[in-house]
Amino acid sequence: MARKIKVFIVDDSALVRKILSTQLPKCEDLEVIGTAADPYEAREKIVENKPDVLLLDIEMPKMDGLTFLTKLMDHYPLPIIIVSSLSKAGSDVAVRAMELGAADVMAKPGGSYSVGDMIDELIFKIKAASTISVSSLKNKVNLLKTIAKPETGNPIFKTTDKVIAIGSSTGGTEAVKGIIAALPTQMPPILIAQHMPENFTASWASRMNELSKLKVVEAKQGEEATAGKVLVAPGGYHMTLQRNGARYYIELNKNERVHHQRPSCDVLFDSVAKTAGRNAIGVILTGMGRDGASGLKTMKEAGAYTLAQDEKSCIVFGMPKVAIEEGAAMEVISLDKVANRLVQLL
């Protein structure tokens, strides 16, 4: 029998600890090996039990989650999934946690977001996080520094017909952020499908906007996709590219999840293939599973140029691996070269 993934939970809510401890073991691949109400209680238990994945709340008494995360990444690095509230403040802090080395972020149930939805998504994220190496986590913190700036400040960009579509999952928040921060102002519209919960994408887009020369926003229904703009698919929605005459615009929907995901990279890529065809560039980055591989292949068959991140620079070499194996990628490239290559291709 395969060894189970050992999960440890740190959350000051007894109810949350009980729900997670009860529901997660229903997946035969997972085992909850312990819980703690605060970081002080958690410290010795983590060292003693050696979990594969840690679920960490942000707002806790005695020591907040960000402080504890920083200490863990310095002294006992391991894959950490932030389990945070759906509030704006919670989302902002969770995005900061991912900059500090957290592997992924998960929303606590609230409103229309049920416990059942949360558990299914969390199990997928735990499985992805369990494959991450400690060395990858340490490198992730310095990722922004590794992205090469384009060699030219004057990309050959003459038509608004061009579109760039990027899809990513686990490890992708920092990978995408590094690419976007390195790009010059003269870029065609860039569309991003990142596996991320509702509300968190707005905070992530806002953070990227602070770092980028481009305008980065969470996409809205009917919004125009214009040069110099980066449009992030909202968590909980599929995003598609549509065209009316010379005008590109965004459509959002809440159709069924694809490969357990909404937004789905396949949904975005398929729409870009249909709408932009050979005027598009598709990029698939780090992440677990196969979302995006089929859509990237559809883009390639429509005449688009397609890129896949290489294994060495991926946090999780899942989605790019499937894309490469299925012949969807025309080029396999290291993350630090993606921004420069996009400019060259334009």
Coordinates of C-alpha atoms in Angstrom, one line a residue:
M1 CA 0.0 0.0 0.0
A2 CA 1.3 3.5 -0.9
R3 CA 2.3 5.7 1.9
K4 CA -0.3 8.2 2.9
I5 CA 0.3 12.0 2.7
K6 CA 0.7 13.3 6.3
V7 CA -1.2 16.5 7.0
F8 CA -0.9 18.8 10.0
I9 CA -3.5 21.5 10.7
V10 CA -2.8 24.8 12.5
D11 CA -6.0 26.8 13.1
D12 CA -7.4 28.6 16.2
S13 CA -11.0 27.5 15.3
A14 CA -11.9 24.2 17.0
L15 CA -14.7 23.9 14.4
V16 CA -12.3 24.2 11.4
R17 CA -9.9 21.7 13.0
K18 CA -12.7 19.3 13.5
I19 CA -14.1 19.6 10.0
L20 CA -10.8 19.2 8.3
S21 CA -9.7 16.3 10.6
T22 CA -13.0 14.5 9.9
Q23 CA -13.3 15.2 6.2
L24 CA -9.8 14.9 4.8
P25 CA -9.2 11.3 5.9
K26 CA -12.2 10.3 3.7
C27 CA -9.6 10.5 0.9
E28 CA -7.7 7.3 1.3
D29 CA -4.4 9.0 0.2
L30 CA -4.5 11.5 3.2
E31 CA -3.8 11.1 6.9
V32 CA -4.3 14.0 9.4
I33 CA -1.4 13.3 11.9
G34 CA -2.1 16.2 14.3
T35 CA -3.7 19.6 14.9
A36 CA -2.8 22.8 16.9
A37 CA -4.7 25.9 17.9
D38 CA -1.7 28.2 17.6
P39 CA 1.9 28.3 16.3
Y40 CA 3.4 27.8 19.8
E41 CA 1.5 24.6 20.3
A42 CA 2.3 23.5 16.7
R43 CA 6.1 24.0 16.8
E44 CA 7.2 20.8 18.6
K45 CA 4.4 18.7 17.1
I46 CA 5.5 19.6 13.6
V47 CA 9.1 18.6 14.3
E48 CA 8.1 15.4 16.0
N49 CA 5.5 14.3 13.5
K50 CA 7.2 15.5 10.3
P51 CA 4.1 16.3 8.2
D52 CA 4.3 16.3 4.4
V53 CA 1.9 19.3 4.1
L54 CA 0.9 21.9 6.7
L55 CA -2.4 23.7 6.6
L56 CA -2.0 27.1 8.2
D57 CA -4.5 29.7 9.3
I58 CA -3.5 33.4 9.0
E59 CA -5.3 35.1 11.8
M60 CA -4.4 33.4 15.1
P61 CA -3.7 34.5 18.7
K62 CA -0.1 34.6 20.2
M63 CA 1.6 34.5 16.8
D64 CA 0.0 35.4 13.4
G65 CA 0.3 33.0 10.5
L66 CA 2.7 35.2 8.5
T67 CA 5.2 35.3 11.3
F68 CA 5.0 31.6 11.8
L69 CA 5.3 31.0 8.1
T70 CA 8.5 33.1 7.9
K71 CA 10.0 31.2 10.8
L72 CA 9.2 27.8 9.3
M73 CA 10.6 28.7 5.9
D74 CA 13.9 29.8 7.6
H75 CA 14.2 26.8 10.0
Y76 CA 11.9 24.0 9.0
P77 CA 10.7 24.5 5.4
L78 CA 7.9 22.3 4.1
P79 CA 4.9 22.7 1.8
I80 CA 2.4 25.0 3.4
I81 CA -1.2 25.7 2.2
I82 CA -2.7 28.9 3.7
V83 CA -6.3 28.4 4.7
S84 CA -7.8 31.9 4.9
S85 CA -11.0 33.7 5.2
L86 CA -12.8 35.1 2.1
S87 CA -12.4 38.7 3.3
K88 CA -10.4 41.3 1.4
A89 CA -7.9 41.5 4.3
G90 CA -7.6 37.8 4.4
S91 CA -7.0 37.6 0.7
D92 CA -4.3 40.3 0.8
V93 CA -2.4 38.6 3.6
A94 CA -2.7 35.2 1.8
V95 CA -1.1 36.7 -1.3
R96 CA 1.7 38.0 0.8
A97 CA 2.1 34.5 2.4
M98 CA 2.7 33.1 -1.1
E99 CA 5.4 35.6 -1.7
L100 CA 7.0 34.4 1.5
G101 CA 7.0 30.8 0.4
A102 CA 3.6 29.3 0.9
A103 CA 2.8 26.6 -1.7
D104 CA -0.9 27.5 -2.2
V105 CA -3.9 29.2 -0.8
M106 CA -7.3 27.9 0.2
A107 CA -10.5 29.7 1.1
K108 CA -12.5 28.8 4.2
P109 CA -16.2 28.0 3.5
G110 CA -18.4 31.1 3.4
G111 CA -21.5 32.3 1.6
S112 CA -22.1 30.0 -1.4
Y113 CA -18.7 28.3 -0.9
S114 CA -19.7 25.1 0.8
V115 CA -17.6 22.7 3.0
G116 CA -18.0 20.0 0.3
D117 CA -16.5 22.3 -2.4
M118 CA -13.7 23.3 -0.1
I119 CA -12.7 19.8 0.8
D120 CA -12.6 18.6 -2.8
E121 CA -10.5 21.5 -3.8
L122 CA -8.3 21.2 -0.7
I123 CA -7.6 17.5 -1.3
F124 CA -6.4 18.4 -4.8
K125 CA -4.1 21.1 -3.5
I126 CA -2.7 18.9 -0.7
K127 CA -1.8 16.2 -3.3
A128 CA 0.0 18.9 -5.4
A129 CA 1.8 20.4 -2.5
S130 CA 3.0 17.0 -1.3
T131 CA 5.1 16.7 -4.5
I132 CA 7.0 19.9 -4.0
S133 CA 10.6 19.7 -2.9
V134 CA 12.0 21.8 -0.1
S135 CA 14.7 23.2 -2.4
S136 CA 11.9 24.4 -4.8
L137 CA 10.2 26.1 -1.9
K138 CA 13.4 28.0 -1.0
N139 CA 14.0 29.0 -4.6
K140 CA 10.4 30.2 -4.9
V141 CA 11.0 33.0 -2.4
N142 CA 13.7 34.5 -4.7
L143 CA 11.8 33.8 -7.9
L144 CA 11.2 37.4 -8.8
K145 CA 15.0 38.1 -8.9
T146 CA 15.6 35.3 -11.4
I147 CA 13.3 36.5 -14.2
A148 CA 15.4 38.1 -17.0
K149 CA 14.3 41.5 -18.3
P150 CA 13.7 41.5 -22.1
E151 CA 16.8 42.4 -24.0
T152 CA 15.1 45.1 -25.9
G153 CA 12.8 47.8 -24.6
N154 CA 11.1 48.2 -28.0
P155 CA 9.3 45.0 -28.9
I156 CA 8.1 44.6 -32.5
F157 CA 4.5 45.1 -31.7
K158 CA 2.4 46.6 -34.5
T159 CA -1.0 45.1 -34.3
T160 CA -3.7 44.8 -31.6
D161 CA -4.6 41.4 -33.1
K162 CA -1.9 39.7 -31.0
V163 CA -3.0 38.0 -27.7
I164 CA -1.0 36.2 -25.0
A165 CA -2.7 33.5 -22.9
I166 CA -1.0 32.1 -19.8
G167 CA -2.2 29.1 -17.6
S168 CA -0.8 28.0 -14.3
S169 CA -1.6 26.3 -11.0
T170 CA 0.5 25.3 -8.0
G171 CA 3.6 27.6 -7.9
G172 CA 2.2 29.7 -10.6
T173 CA 1.3 32.8 -8.6
E174 CA 5.0 33.8 -8.2
A175 CA 6.0 32.4 -11.6
V176 CA 3.3 34.6 -13.4
K177 CA 4.1 37.6 -11.2
G178 CA 7.8 37.4 -12.1
I179 CA 7.0 37.3 -15.8
I180 CA 4.5 40.1 -15.7
A181 CA 6.8 42.3 -13.7
A182 CA 9.6 41.9 -16.2
L183 CA 7.6 42.8 -19.3
P184 CA 7.8 46.2 -21.0
T185 CA 4.8 48.6 -21.5
Q186 CA 4.3 47.8 -25.2
M187 CA 2.6 44.4 -24.9
P188 CA -0.6 43.0 -26.4
P189 CA -3.4 42.0 -24.1
I190 CA -2.4 39.2 -21.7
L191 CA -5.0 36.8 -20.3
I192 CA -4.2 34.7 -17.3
A193 CA -6.0 31.6 -15.9
Q194 CA -4.5 30.8 -12.5
H195 CA -6.0 28.1 -10.2
M196 CA -7.0 30.3 -7.3
P197 CA -10.1 30.7 -5.1
E198 CA -12.7 33.4 -5.4
N199 CA -11.7 36.9 -4.0
F200 CA -8.0 35.9 -3.9
T201 CA -7.4 36.7 -7.6
A202 CA -8.4 40.4 -7.0
S203 CA -5.7 40.8 -4.3
W204 CA -3.2 38.9 -6.5
A205 CA -3.9 41.1 -9.5
S206 CA -3.6 44.2 -7.4
R207 CA -0.2 43.1 -6.1
M208 CA 1.0 42.4 -9.7
N209 CA -0.2 45.8 -10.7
E210 CA 2.0 47.4 -8.1
L211 CA 5.1 45.6 -9.6
S212 CA 4.3 45.9 -13.3
K213 CA 4.6 48.5 -16.0
L214 CA 1.4 47.0 -17.4
K215 CA -2.1 47.5 -16.1
V216 CA -3.1 44.3 -14.2
V217 CA -6.7 43.8 -13.2
E218 CA -9.1 41.1 -12.3
A219 CA -11.3 40.7 -15.4
K220 CA -14.9 41.8 -15.5
Q221 CA -17.7 40.6 -17.8
G222 CA -17.5 42.4 -21.1
E223 CA -14.2 44.1 -20.4
E224 CA -12.1 45.0 -23.4
A225 CA -8.8 43.2 -23.8
T226 CA -6.5 45.9 -25.0
A227 CA -2.8 46.5 -25.4
G228 CA -0.9 47.1 -22.2
K229 CA -3.5 45.3 -20.1
V230 CA -3.2 42.0 -18.1
L231 CA -6.6 40.4 -17.4
V232 CA -6.7 37.8 -14.6
A233 CA -9.6 35.3 -14.6
P234 CA -11.6 35.8 -11.3
G235 CA -11.5 32.8 -9.0
G236 CA -14.7 30.8 -9.4
Y237 CA -15.2 31.8 -13.0
H238 CA -14.1 30.5 -16.4
M239 CA -12.7 33.3 -18.6
T240 CA -13.0 33.2 -22.4
L241 CA -11.8 35.6 -25.1
Q242 CA -14.4 36.8 -27.6
R243 CA -14.2 39.2 -30.6
N244 CA -16.6 41.7 -32.1
G245 CA -15.1 43.2 -35.2
A246 CA -11.6 44.5 -34.3
R247 CA -12.5 44.4 -30.6
Y248 CA -11.4 41.7 -28.2
Y249 CA -13.4 41.4 -25.0
I250 CA -13.9 39.0 -22.0
E251 CA -16.8 36.7 -21.2
L252 CA -17.1 35.0 -17.8
N253 CA -19.2 32.1 -16.8
K254 CA -19.8 29.6 -14.0
N255 CA -20.1 26.5 -16.2
E256 CA -19.0 23.1 -14.7
R257 CA -15.4 22.8 -13.5
V258 CA -12.9 21.4 -15.9
H259 CA -10.3 19.1 -14.4
H260 CA -11.6 20.2 -11.0
Q261 CA -10.8 23.8 -11.8
R262 CA -12.7 27.1 -12.4
P263 CA -11.0 29.1 -13.9
S264 CA -9.7 26.4 -16.2
C265 CA -6.7 26.9 -18.5
D266 CA -8.3 24.6 -21.1
V267 CA -11.4 26.8 -21.3
L268 CA -9.2 30.0 -21.7
F269 CA -6.9 28.4 -24.3
D270 CA -9.7 26.9 -26.3
S271 CA -11.4 30.3 -26.6
V272 CA -8.1 32.0 -27.6
A273 CA -7.5 29.4 -30.3
K274 CA -10.9 30.0 -31.7
T275 CA -10.9 33.8 -31.4
A276 CA -7.2 34.7 -32.1
G277 CA -5.8 31.7 -33.9
R278 CA -2.3 32.3 -35.3
N279 CA -2.2 35.7 -33.7
A280 CA -1.9 34.2 -30.2
I281 CA 0.9 32.9 -28.0
G282 CA 0.1 30.3 -25.3
V283 CA 2.1 29.6 -22.2
I284 CA 1.6 26.8 -19.7
L285 CA 3.4 27.0 -16.4
T286 CA 3.9 25.0 -13.2
G287 CA 1.0 23.1 -11.7
M288 CA -0.4 19.7 -11.0
G289 CA -2.8 17.7 -13.2
R290 CA -3.5 18.1 -16.9
D291 CA -5.5 21.3 -17.2
G292 CA -4.3 23.4 -20.1
A293 CA -2.6 20.6 -22.1
S294 CA -5.6 20.0 -24.4
G295 CA -6.3 23.7 -24.9
L296 CA -2.7 24.5 -25.6
K297 CA -2.7 21.8 -28.3
T298 CA -5.8 23.4 -29.8
M299 CA -4.0 26.7 -29.9
K300 CA -1.0 25.1 -31.6
E301 CA -3.3 23.5 -34.2
A302 CA -4.9 26.9 -34.8
G303 CA -1.5 28.4 -35.7
A304 CA -0.5 29.9 -32.3
Y305 CA 3.0 29.6 -30.9
T306 CA 3.0 27.6 -27.7
L307 CA 5.5 27.5 -24.8
A308 CA 5.7 25.1 -21.8
Q309 CA 7.8 25.7 -18.7
D310 CA 10.7 23.2 -18.2
E311 CA 10.9 20.7 -15.4
K312 CA 13.9 22.2 -13.6
S313 CA 12.2 25.6 -13.1
C314 CA 8.7 24.2 -12.2
I315 CA 7.5 24.0 -8.6
V316 CA 5.2 21.1 -9.8
F317 CA 6.0 19.6 -13.2
G318 CA 2.5 18.3 -14.0
M319 CA 0.6 20.5 -16.4
P320 CA 3.6 21.4 -18.6
K321 CA 4.7 17.7 -18.6
V322 CA 1.3 16.6 -20.0
A323 CA 1.4 19.4 -22.6
I324 CA 4.9 18.4 -23.7
E325 CA 4.0 14.7 -23.8
E326 CA 0.9 15.3 -25.9
G327 CA 2.8 17.5 -28.4
A328 CA 1.1 20.7 -27.4
A329 CA 4.3 22.7 -26.8
M330 CA 6.4 24.0 -29.6
E331 CA 9.1 25.1 -27.2
V332 CA 10.1 24.1 -23.7
I333 CA 11.6 26.9 -21.8
S334 CA 13.0 27.9 -18.4
L335 CA 10.9 30.3 -16.4
D336 CA 13.6 32.9 -16.2
K337 CA 13.6 33.2 -20.0
V338 CA 9.8 33.4 -20.6
A339 CA 9.4 37.2 -20.5
N340 CA 12.3 37.8 -22.9
R341 CA 11.0 35.1 -25.3
L342 CA 7.5 36.6 -25.4
V343 CA 9.0 39.9 -26.5
Q344 CA 11.1 38.2 -29.1
L345 CA 8.1 36.4 -30.5
L346 CA 6.2 39.7 -30.9

